[in-house]
Coordinates of C-alpha atoms in Angstrom, one line a residue:
Chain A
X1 CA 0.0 0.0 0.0
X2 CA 1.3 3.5 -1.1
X3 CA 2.7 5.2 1.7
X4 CA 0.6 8.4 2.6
X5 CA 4.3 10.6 2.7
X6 CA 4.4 9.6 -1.4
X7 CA 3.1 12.6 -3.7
X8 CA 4.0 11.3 -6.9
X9 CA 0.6 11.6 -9.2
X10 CA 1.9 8.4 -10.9
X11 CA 0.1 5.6 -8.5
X12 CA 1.2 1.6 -10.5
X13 CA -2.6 0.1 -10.9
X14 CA -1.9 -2.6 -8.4
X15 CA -1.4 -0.4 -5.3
X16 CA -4.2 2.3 -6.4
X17 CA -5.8 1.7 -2.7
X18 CA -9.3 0.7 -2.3
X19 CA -12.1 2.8 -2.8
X20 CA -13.6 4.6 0.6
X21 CA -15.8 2.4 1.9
X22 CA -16.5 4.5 4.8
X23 CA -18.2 7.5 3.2
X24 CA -19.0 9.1 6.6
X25 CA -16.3 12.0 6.6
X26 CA -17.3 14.8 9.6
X27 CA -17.3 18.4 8.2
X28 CA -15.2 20.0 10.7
X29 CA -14.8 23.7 10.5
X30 CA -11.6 25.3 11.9
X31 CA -11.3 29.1 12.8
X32 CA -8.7 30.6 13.6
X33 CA -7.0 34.4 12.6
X34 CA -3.4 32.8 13.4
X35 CA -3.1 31.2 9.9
X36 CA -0.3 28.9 11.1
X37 CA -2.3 26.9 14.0
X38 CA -5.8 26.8 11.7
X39 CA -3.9 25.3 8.6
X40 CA -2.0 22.7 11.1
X41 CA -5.2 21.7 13.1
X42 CA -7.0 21.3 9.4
X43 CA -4.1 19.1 8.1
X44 CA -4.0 17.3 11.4
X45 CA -8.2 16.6 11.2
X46 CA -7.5 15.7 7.4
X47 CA -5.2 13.0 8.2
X48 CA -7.8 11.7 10.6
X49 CA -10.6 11.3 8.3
X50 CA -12.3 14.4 9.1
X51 CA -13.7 17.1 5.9
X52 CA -12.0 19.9 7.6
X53 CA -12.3 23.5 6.4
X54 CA -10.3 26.5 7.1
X55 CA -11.6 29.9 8.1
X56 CA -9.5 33.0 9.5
X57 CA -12.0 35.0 10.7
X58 CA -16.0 34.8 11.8
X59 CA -17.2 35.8 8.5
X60 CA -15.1 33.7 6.1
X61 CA -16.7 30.9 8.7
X62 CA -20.0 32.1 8.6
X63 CA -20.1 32.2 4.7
X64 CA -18.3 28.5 4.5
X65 CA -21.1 26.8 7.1
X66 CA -24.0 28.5 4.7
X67 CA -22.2 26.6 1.7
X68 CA -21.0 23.4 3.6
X69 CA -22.9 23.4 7.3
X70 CA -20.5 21.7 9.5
X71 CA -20.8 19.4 11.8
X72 CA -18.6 20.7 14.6
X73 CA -17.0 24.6 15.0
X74 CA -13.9 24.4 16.7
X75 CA -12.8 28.0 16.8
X76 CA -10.4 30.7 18.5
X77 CA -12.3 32.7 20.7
X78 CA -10.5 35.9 20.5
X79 CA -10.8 36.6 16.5
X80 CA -11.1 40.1 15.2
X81 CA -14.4 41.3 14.2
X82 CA -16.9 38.9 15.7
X83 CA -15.3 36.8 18.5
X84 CA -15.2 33.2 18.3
X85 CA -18.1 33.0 21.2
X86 CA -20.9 35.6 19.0
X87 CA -19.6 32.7 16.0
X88 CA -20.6 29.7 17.8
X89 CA -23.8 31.3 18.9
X90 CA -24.7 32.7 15.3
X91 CA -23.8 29.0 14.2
X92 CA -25.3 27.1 16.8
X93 CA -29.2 29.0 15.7
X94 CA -28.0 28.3 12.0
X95 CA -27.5 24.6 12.5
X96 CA -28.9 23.7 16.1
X97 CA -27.0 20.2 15.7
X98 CA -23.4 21.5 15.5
X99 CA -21.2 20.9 18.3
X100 CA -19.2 23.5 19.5
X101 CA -15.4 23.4 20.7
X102 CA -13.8 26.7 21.4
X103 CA -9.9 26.5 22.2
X104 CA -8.0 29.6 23.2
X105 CA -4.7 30.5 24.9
X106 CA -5.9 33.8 26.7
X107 CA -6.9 33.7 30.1
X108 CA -9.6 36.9 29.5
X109 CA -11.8 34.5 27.4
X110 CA -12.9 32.9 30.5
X111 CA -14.8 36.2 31.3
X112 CA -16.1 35.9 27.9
X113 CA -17.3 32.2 28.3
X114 CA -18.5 32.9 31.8
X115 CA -21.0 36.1 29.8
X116 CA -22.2 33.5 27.7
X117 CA -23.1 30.9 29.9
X118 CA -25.0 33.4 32.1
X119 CA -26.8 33.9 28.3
X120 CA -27.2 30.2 28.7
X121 CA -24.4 28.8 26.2
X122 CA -22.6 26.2 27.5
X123 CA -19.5 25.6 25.1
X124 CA -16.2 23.8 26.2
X125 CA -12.8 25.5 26.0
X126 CA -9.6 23.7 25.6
X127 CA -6.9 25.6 26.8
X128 CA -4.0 26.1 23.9
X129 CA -1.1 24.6 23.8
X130 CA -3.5 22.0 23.1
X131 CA -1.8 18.8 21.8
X132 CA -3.2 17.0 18.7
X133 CA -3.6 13.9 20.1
X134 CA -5.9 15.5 22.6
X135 CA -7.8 17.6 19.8
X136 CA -8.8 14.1 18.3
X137 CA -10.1 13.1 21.4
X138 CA -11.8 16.0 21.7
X139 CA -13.0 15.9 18.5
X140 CA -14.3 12.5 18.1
X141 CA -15.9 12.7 21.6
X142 CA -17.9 15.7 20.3
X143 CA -19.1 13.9 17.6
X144 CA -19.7 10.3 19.1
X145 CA -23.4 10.5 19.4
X146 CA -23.6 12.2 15.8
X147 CA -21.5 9.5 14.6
X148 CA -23.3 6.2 16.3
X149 CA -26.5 7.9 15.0
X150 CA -25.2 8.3 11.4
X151 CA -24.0 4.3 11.9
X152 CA -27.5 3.2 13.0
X153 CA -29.1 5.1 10.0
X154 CA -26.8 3.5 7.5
X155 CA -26.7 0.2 9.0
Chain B
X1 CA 22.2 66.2 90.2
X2 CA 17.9 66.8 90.9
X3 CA 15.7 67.1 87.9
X4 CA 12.8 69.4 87.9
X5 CA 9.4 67.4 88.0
X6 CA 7.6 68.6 84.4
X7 CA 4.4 70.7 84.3
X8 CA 2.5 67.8 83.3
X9 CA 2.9 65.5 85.7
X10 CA 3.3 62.3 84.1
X11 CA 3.2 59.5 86.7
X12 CA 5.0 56.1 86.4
X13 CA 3.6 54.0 89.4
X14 CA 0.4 54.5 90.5
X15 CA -0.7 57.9 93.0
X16 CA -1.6 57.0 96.8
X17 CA -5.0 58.6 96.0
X18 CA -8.0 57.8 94.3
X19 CA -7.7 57.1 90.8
X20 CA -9.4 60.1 89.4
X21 CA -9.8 62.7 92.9
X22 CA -7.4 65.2 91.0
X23 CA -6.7 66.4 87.4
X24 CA -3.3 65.1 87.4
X25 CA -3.8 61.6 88.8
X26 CA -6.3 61.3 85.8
X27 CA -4.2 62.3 83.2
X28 CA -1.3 60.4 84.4
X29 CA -4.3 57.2 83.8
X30 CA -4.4 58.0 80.3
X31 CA -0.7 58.2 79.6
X32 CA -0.5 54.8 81.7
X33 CA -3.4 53.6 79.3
X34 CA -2.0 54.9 75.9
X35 CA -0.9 52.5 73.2
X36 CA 2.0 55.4 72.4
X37 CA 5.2 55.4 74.4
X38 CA 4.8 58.6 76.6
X39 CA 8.4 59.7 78.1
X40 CA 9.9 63.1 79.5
X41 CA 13.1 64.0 79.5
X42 CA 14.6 66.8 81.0
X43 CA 17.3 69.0 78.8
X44 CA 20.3 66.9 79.2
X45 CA 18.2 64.0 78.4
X46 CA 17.8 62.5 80.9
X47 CA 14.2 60.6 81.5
X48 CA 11.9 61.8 83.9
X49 CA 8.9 59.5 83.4
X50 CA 8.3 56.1 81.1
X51 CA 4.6 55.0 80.7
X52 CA 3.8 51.0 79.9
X53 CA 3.7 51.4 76.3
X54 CA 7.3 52.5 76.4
X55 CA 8.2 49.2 78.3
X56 CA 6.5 47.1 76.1
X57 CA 7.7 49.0 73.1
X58 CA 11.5 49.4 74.2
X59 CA 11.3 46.7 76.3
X60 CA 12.9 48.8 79.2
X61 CA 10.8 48.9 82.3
X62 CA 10.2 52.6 84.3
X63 CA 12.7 52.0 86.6
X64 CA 15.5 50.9 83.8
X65 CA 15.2 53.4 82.5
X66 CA 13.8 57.1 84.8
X67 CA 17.6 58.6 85.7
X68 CA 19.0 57.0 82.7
X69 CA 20.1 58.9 79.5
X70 CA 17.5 58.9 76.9
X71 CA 20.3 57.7 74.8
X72 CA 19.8 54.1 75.5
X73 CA 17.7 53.9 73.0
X74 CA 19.3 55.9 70.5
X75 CA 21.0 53.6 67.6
X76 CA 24.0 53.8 67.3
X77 CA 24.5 56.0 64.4
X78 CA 21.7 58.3 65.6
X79 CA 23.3 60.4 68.5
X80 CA 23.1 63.4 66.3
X81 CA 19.3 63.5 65.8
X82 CA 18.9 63.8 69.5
X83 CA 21.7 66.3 70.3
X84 CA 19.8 68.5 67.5
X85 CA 16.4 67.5 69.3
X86 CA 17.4 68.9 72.8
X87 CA 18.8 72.0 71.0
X88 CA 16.1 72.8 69.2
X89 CA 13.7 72.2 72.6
X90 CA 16.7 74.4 74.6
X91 CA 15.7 77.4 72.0
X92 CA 12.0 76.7 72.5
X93 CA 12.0 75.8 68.7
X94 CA 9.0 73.4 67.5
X95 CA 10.0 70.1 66.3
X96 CA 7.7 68.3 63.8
X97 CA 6.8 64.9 64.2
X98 CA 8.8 62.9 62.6
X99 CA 9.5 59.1 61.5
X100 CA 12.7 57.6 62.8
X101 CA 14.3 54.4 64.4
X102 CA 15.2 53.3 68.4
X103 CA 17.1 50.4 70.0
X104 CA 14.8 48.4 72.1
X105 CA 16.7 46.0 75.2
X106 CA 16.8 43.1 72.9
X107 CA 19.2 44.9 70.6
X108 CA 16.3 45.0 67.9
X109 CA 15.4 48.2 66.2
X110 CA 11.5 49.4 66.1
X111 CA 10.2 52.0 63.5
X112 CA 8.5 54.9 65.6
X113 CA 6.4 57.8 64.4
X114 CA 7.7 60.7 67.2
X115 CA 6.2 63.5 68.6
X116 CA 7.6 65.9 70.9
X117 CA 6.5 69.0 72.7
X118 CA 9.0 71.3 75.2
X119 CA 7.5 70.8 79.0
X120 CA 7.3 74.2 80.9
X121 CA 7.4 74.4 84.2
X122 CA 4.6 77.0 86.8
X123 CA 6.7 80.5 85.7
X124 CA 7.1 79.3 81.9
X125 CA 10.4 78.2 81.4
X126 CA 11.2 75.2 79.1
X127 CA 12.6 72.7 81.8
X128 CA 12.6 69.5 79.4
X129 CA 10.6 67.5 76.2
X130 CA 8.1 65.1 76.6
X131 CA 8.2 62.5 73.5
X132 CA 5.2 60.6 72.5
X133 CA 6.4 57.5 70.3
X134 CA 3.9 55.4 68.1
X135 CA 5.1 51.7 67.0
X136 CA 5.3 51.5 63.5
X137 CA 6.1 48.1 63.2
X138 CA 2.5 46.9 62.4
X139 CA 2.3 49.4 59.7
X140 CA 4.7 48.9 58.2
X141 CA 4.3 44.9 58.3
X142 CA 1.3 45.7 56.4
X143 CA 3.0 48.1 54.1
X144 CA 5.5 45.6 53.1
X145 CA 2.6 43.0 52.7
X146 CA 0.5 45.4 50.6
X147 CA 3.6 46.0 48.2
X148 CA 4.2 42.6 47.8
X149 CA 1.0 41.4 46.9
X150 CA 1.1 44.9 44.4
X151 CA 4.2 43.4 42.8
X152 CA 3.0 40.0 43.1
X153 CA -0.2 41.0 41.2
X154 CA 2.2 43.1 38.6
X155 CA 4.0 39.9 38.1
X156 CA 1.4 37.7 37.3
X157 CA -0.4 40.4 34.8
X158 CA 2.7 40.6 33.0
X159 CA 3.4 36.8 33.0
X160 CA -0.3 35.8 31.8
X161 CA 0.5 38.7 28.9
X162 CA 4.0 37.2 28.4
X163 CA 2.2 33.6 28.7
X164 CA -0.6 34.8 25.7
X165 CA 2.2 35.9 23.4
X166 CA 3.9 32.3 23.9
X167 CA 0.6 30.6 23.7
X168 CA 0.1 30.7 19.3
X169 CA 3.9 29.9 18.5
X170 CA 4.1 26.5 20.6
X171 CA 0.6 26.0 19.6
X172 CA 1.9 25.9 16.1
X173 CA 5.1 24.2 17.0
X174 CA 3.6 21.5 19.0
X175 CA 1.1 21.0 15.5
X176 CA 4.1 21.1 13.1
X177 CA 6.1 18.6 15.3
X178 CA 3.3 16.8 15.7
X179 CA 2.3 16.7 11.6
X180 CA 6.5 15.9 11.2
X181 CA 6.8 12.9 13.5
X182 CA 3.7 11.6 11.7
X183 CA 5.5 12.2 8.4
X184 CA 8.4 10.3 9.2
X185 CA 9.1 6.5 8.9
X186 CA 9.1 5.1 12.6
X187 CA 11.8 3.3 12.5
X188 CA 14.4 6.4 11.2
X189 CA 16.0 8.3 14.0
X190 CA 14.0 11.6 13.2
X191 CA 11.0 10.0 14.4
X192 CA 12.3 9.2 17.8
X193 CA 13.7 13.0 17.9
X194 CA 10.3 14.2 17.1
X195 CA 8.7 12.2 19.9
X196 CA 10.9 13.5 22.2
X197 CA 10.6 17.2 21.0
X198 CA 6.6 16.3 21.4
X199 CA 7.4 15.3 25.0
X200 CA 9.5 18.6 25.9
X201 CA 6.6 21.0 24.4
X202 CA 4.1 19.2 26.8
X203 CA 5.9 20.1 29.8
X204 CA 6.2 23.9 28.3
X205 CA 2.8 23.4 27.5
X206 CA 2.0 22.2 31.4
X207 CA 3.6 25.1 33.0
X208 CA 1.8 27.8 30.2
X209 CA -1.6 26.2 31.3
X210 CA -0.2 26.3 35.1
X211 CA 0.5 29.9 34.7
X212 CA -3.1 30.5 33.1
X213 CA -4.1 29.1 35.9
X214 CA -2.5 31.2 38.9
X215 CA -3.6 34.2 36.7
X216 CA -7.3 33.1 37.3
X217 CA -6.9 32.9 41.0
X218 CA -10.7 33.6 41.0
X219 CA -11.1 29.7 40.2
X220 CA -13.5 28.4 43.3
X221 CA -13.1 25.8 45.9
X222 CA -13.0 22.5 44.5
X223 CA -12.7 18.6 45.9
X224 CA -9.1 17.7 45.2
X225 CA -6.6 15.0 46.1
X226 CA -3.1 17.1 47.4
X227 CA -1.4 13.9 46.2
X228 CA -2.7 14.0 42.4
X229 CA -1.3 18.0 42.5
X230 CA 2.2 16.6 43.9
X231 CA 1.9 14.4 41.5
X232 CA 1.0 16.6 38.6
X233 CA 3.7 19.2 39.0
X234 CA 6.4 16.5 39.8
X235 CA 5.8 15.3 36.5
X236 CA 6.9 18.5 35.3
X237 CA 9.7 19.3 37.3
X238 CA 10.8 15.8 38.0
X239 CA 13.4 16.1 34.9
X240 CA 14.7 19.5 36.3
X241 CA 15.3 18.0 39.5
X242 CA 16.8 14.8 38.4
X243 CA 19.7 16.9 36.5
X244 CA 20.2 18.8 39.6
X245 CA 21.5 15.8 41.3
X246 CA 17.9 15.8 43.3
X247 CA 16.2 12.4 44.6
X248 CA 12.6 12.5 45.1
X249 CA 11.0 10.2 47.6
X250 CA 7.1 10.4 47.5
X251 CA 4.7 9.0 49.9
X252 CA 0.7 9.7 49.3
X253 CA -1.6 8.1 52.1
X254 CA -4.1 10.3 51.8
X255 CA -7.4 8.5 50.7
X256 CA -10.0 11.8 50.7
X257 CA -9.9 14.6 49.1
X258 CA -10.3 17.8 50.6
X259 CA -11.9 21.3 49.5
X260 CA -9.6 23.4 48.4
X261 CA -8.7 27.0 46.0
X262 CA -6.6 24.6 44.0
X263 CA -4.7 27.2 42.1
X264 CA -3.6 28.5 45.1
X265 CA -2.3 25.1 46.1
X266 CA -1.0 24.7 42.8
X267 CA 0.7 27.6 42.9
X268 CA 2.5 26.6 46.6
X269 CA 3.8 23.4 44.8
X270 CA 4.2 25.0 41.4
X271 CA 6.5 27.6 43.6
X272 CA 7.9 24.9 45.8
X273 CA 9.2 22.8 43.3
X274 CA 10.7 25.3 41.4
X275 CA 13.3 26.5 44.2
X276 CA 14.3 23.4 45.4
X277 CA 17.3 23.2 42.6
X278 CA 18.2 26.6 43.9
X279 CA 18.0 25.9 47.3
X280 CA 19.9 22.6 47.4
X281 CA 22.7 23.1 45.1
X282 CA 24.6 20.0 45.5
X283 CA 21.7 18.3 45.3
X284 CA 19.8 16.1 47.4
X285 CA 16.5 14.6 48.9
X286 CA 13.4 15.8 48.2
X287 CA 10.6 14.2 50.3
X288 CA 6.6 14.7 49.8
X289 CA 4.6 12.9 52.4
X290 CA 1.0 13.4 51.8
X291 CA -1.0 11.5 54.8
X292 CA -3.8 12.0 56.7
X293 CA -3.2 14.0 59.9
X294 CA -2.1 11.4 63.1
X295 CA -3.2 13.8 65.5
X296 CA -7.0 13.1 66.7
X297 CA -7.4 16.5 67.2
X298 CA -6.9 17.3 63.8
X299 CA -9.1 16.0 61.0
X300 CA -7.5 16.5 57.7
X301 CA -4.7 16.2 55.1
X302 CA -1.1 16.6 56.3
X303 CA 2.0 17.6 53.7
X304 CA 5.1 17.4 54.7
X305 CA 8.2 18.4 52.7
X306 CA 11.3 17.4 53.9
X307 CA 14.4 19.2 52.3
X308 CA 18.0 17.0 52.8
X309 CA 21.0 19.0 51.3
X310 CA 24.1 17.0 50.1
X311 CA 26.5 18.4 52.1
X312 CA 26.3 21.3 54.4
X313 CA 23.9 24.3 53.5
X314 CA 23.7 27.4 55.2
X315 CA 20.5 28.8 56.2
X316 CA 18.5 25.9 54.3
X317 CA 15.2 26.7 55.9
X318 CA 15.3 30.2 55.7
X319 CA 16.2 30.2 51.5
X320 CA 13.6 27.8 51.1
X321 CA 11.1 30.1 52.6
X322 CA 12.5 33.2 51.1
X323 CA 12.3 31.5 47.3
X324 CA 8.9 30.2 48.3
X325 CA 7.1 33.7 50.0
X326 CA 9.1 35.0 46.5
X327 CA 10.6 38.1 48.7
X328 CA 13.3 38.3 46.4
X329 CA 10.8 38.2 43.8
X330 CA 12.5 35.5 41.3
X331 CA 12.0 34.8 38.2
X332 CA 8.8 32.6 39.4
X333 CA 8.3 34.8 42.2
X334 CA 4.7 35.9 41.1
X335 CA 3.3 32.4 41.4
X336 CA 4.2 33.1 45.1
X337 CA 2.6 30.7 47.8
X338 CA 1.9 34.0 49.6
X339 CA -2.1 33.7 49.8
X340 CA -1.6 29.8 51.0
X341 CA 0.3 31.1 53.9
X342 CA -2.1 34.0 54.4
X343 CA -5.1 31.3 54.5
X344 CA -3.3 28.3 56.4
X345 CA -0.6 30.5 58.2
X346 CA -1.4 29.4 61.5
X347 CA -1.3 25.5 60.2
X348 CA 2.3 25.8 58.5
X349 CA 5.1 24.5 60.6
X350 CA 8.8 25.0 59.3
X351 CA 11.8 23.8 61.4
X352 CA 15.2 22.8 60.6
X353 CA 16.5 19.7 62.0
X354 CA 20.0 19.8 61.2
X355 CA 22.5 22.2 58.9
X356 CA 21.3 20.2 56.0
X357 CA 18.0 19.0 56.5
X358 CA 14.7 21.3 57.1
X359 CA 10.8 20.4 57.0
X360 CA 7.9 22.6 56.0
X361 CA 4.3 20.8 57.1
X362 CA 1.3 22.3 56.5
X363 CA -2.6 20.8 57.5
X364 CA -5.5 21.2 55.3
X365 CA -8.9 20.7 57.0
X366 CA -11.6 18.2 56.0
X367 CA -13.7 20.8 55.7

């Protein structure tokens, strides 16, 4: 089997690999205005299986979740323009079935959060440095219930 | 040589009379009562009366120290300010109040805030000062205190800012590291270097989120087990310590958890940890007990931290506690374990058992 580090476009017939069989690819949508950590998080959810989309600010997002509506926002919180909080909210009424992750690395966002629950959002923050391995976890355990659901409705 | 008596007649021992049957018996009640040290001295000095503040706050009782020069308690150093004070009284001059220092008995000196006014005598002449002296000490205690949890606070602002501009970069790094190690064949060499890298970025990553986390000191009292803290900044610092030449000997026998501002503890440990390579080093023993208190009387969680120095180490108790109250204010000086003493002061026990070997204990309620 071709190795996944291999970019040549020439692929021999016998090691083309098999078809997906596993359809089921999570549109993840990644926000971030540091365009550094939202292309590595999207390359990291790629190589996991996940459809993951870039956006580097709120209304790049906003426009990408009316085209593609994703199944899970994981976004900075402090973005300019609309924060990543107002984003999840706006989201959240757009597609009532998207799971929220918020991740920052500023300690003032927990003011922020705190404002919105008293709105009555709950979202969960990871605290950056966050490492990818836990992301994934993250990640997948947002999106367990979704995916067991989509499994029942194909099965 | 006989010393006139001043106008006010400021008793030391108590009149044969009534209390209160005469103007001067009462006021000598209120100097005997006043928190300030209330002393007259005639012109060369010389003290004519002492109230009880002044014993307790010199530490000289009335009859130490009434015929004696005033100078006793002059520091050394200081002789001039009171050759100028009796000179100035001597021309009838006013003399502000001023701040200064004296010597109490023990040889210690005490900050005073000092007042004094020329004593007259029945036709009007100036026949000596008397000198009311209020003990600074507290204030200034509270000064200090004040200023250090200022700069504390200053600290910790600027390391959470410090803390947000490092956040993005390692973020990035940990994800490029991260997307690397994945790219490369496990068994080549570059893979095992990028595991490692992976594994140094998580400790910087522990300490950012640690730092975060002093910075929010609002967090609120939650159930915690002390060990799993130990535990959790060990992991960190266990590295650090190792290449300092520094053992670490555990022992967790604590089996409940106790409520607790957990930053703050964090904080003490994050703090603790931190200073032991620069307390012990040659190296040595680093002992964490965390047991449920033996004493009946006490229901709760006891740490103790035993520090053993290789080789002799001056003063071993005394830098631990100055690295760990951050009075020099270090480099992690702002993540100070000041507000855990503030809170469990009374609880915290330090001693030092030999040159090299000291013990900090503290007790945490089951509360």
């Amino acid at each position: 089997m071709i190795g996944k580090q291999r970019t040549s476009p020439v692929v021999p017939i016998d090691q083309v690999p098999p078809a997906d069989t596993s359809p089921y690819r999570p549109v993840v949508l990644v926000v971030d205005d540091e365009s550094a950590i939202a292309d590595t998080v999207t390359e990291i959810l790629s190589r996991s299986g996940y459809a993951a989309m870039t956006a580097y600010d709120a209304n790049d997002a906003l426009e990408m979740a009316l085209l593609t509506p994703p199944e899970l926002l994981l976004t900075d919180v402090v973005l300019p323009g609309m924060s990543g909080i107002e984003l999840a909210i706006t989201i959240k009424r757009i597609f009532p079935d998207c799971k929220i992750l918020l991740f920052s690395g500023q300690a003032s966002t927990l003011d922020l959060l705190a404002s919105a629950k008293n709105d009555g959002h709950h979202f969960t923050l990871l605290t950056k440095p966050v490492h990818p391995e836990e992301l994934l976890a993250r990640v997948a355990g947002s999106l367990k219930h979704r995916e067991t659901h989509a499994g029942a409705t194909a099965g | 040589m006989s010393h006139a008596e001043p106008e006010l007649a400021i008793a030391s021992t108590a009149t044969p009379e009534g209390p209160f049957d005469r103007p001067g018996s009462l006021l000598a009640a209120i100097v005997e009562s006043s928190d300030d040290a209330i002393v007259s001295k005639d012109l060369n000095g010389i003290v004519t009366s002492w109230n009880d503040a002044a014993c307790r706050i010199f530490g000289y009782t009335a009859e130490e120290m009434i015929g004696q020069t005033i100078l006793r308690i002059i520091p050394p150093g200081l002789e001039a300010e009171e050759a100028a004070i009796l000179e100035r009284i001597r021309e009838g001059m006013r003399i502000e109040p001023f701040e200064t220092r004296r010597l109490r008995k023990d040889g210690c000196m005490v900050e005073v805030w000092v007042t004094i006014s020329p004593v007259k005598d029945a036709a009007g002449r100036i026949i000596g000062a008397a000198k009311i002296a209020r003990d600074l000490s507290e204030r200034k205690r509270i000064e200090q205190r004040l200023i250090r949890s200022e700069k504390l606070a200053v600290q910790g602002q600027m390391a959470a800012n410090v803390t947000h501009q490092i956040n993005s970069p390692l973020e990035t790094i940990t994800n490029l590291v991260y997307l690397a190690r994945l790219s490369s064949p496990p068994a080549e060499k570059a893979y095992a270097y990028l595991l490692s890298a992976e594994g140094e970025l998580d400790r910087v990553a522990q300490l950012i989120r640690r730092i975060l986390g002093h910075y929010h000191q609002t967090v609120s009292e939650q159930q915690i087990y002390l060990h799993d803290l130990v535990d959790e900044f060990l992991a960190v610092y266990r590295p650090k310590l190792h290449a300092c030449g520094i053992a670490v000997d555990c022992r967790y026998e604590d089996r409940r958890p106790v409520t607790v501002n957990g930053t703050r503890f964090a904080g003490f440990f994050s703090n603790l940890l931190s200073s032991v390579p620069k307390v012990m080093s040659r190296g040595g023993i680093l002992g964490v007990q965390v047991r449920e208190s033996q004493d009946a009387a006490q229901d709760g969680v006891e740490v103790a931290i035993r520090l053993r120095a290789n080789g002799p180490q001056e003063n071993l108790l005394e830098s631990a506690l100055e690295t760990l109250l951050a009075r020099d204010g270090g480099d992690e000086g702002w993540t100070s374990a000041q507000p855990l003493f503030e809170e469990y002061g009374p609880a915290i026990a330090c001693k030092t058992l030999k040159d090299r070997d000291a013990a900090i204990t503290f007790f945490v309620p089951f509360t």
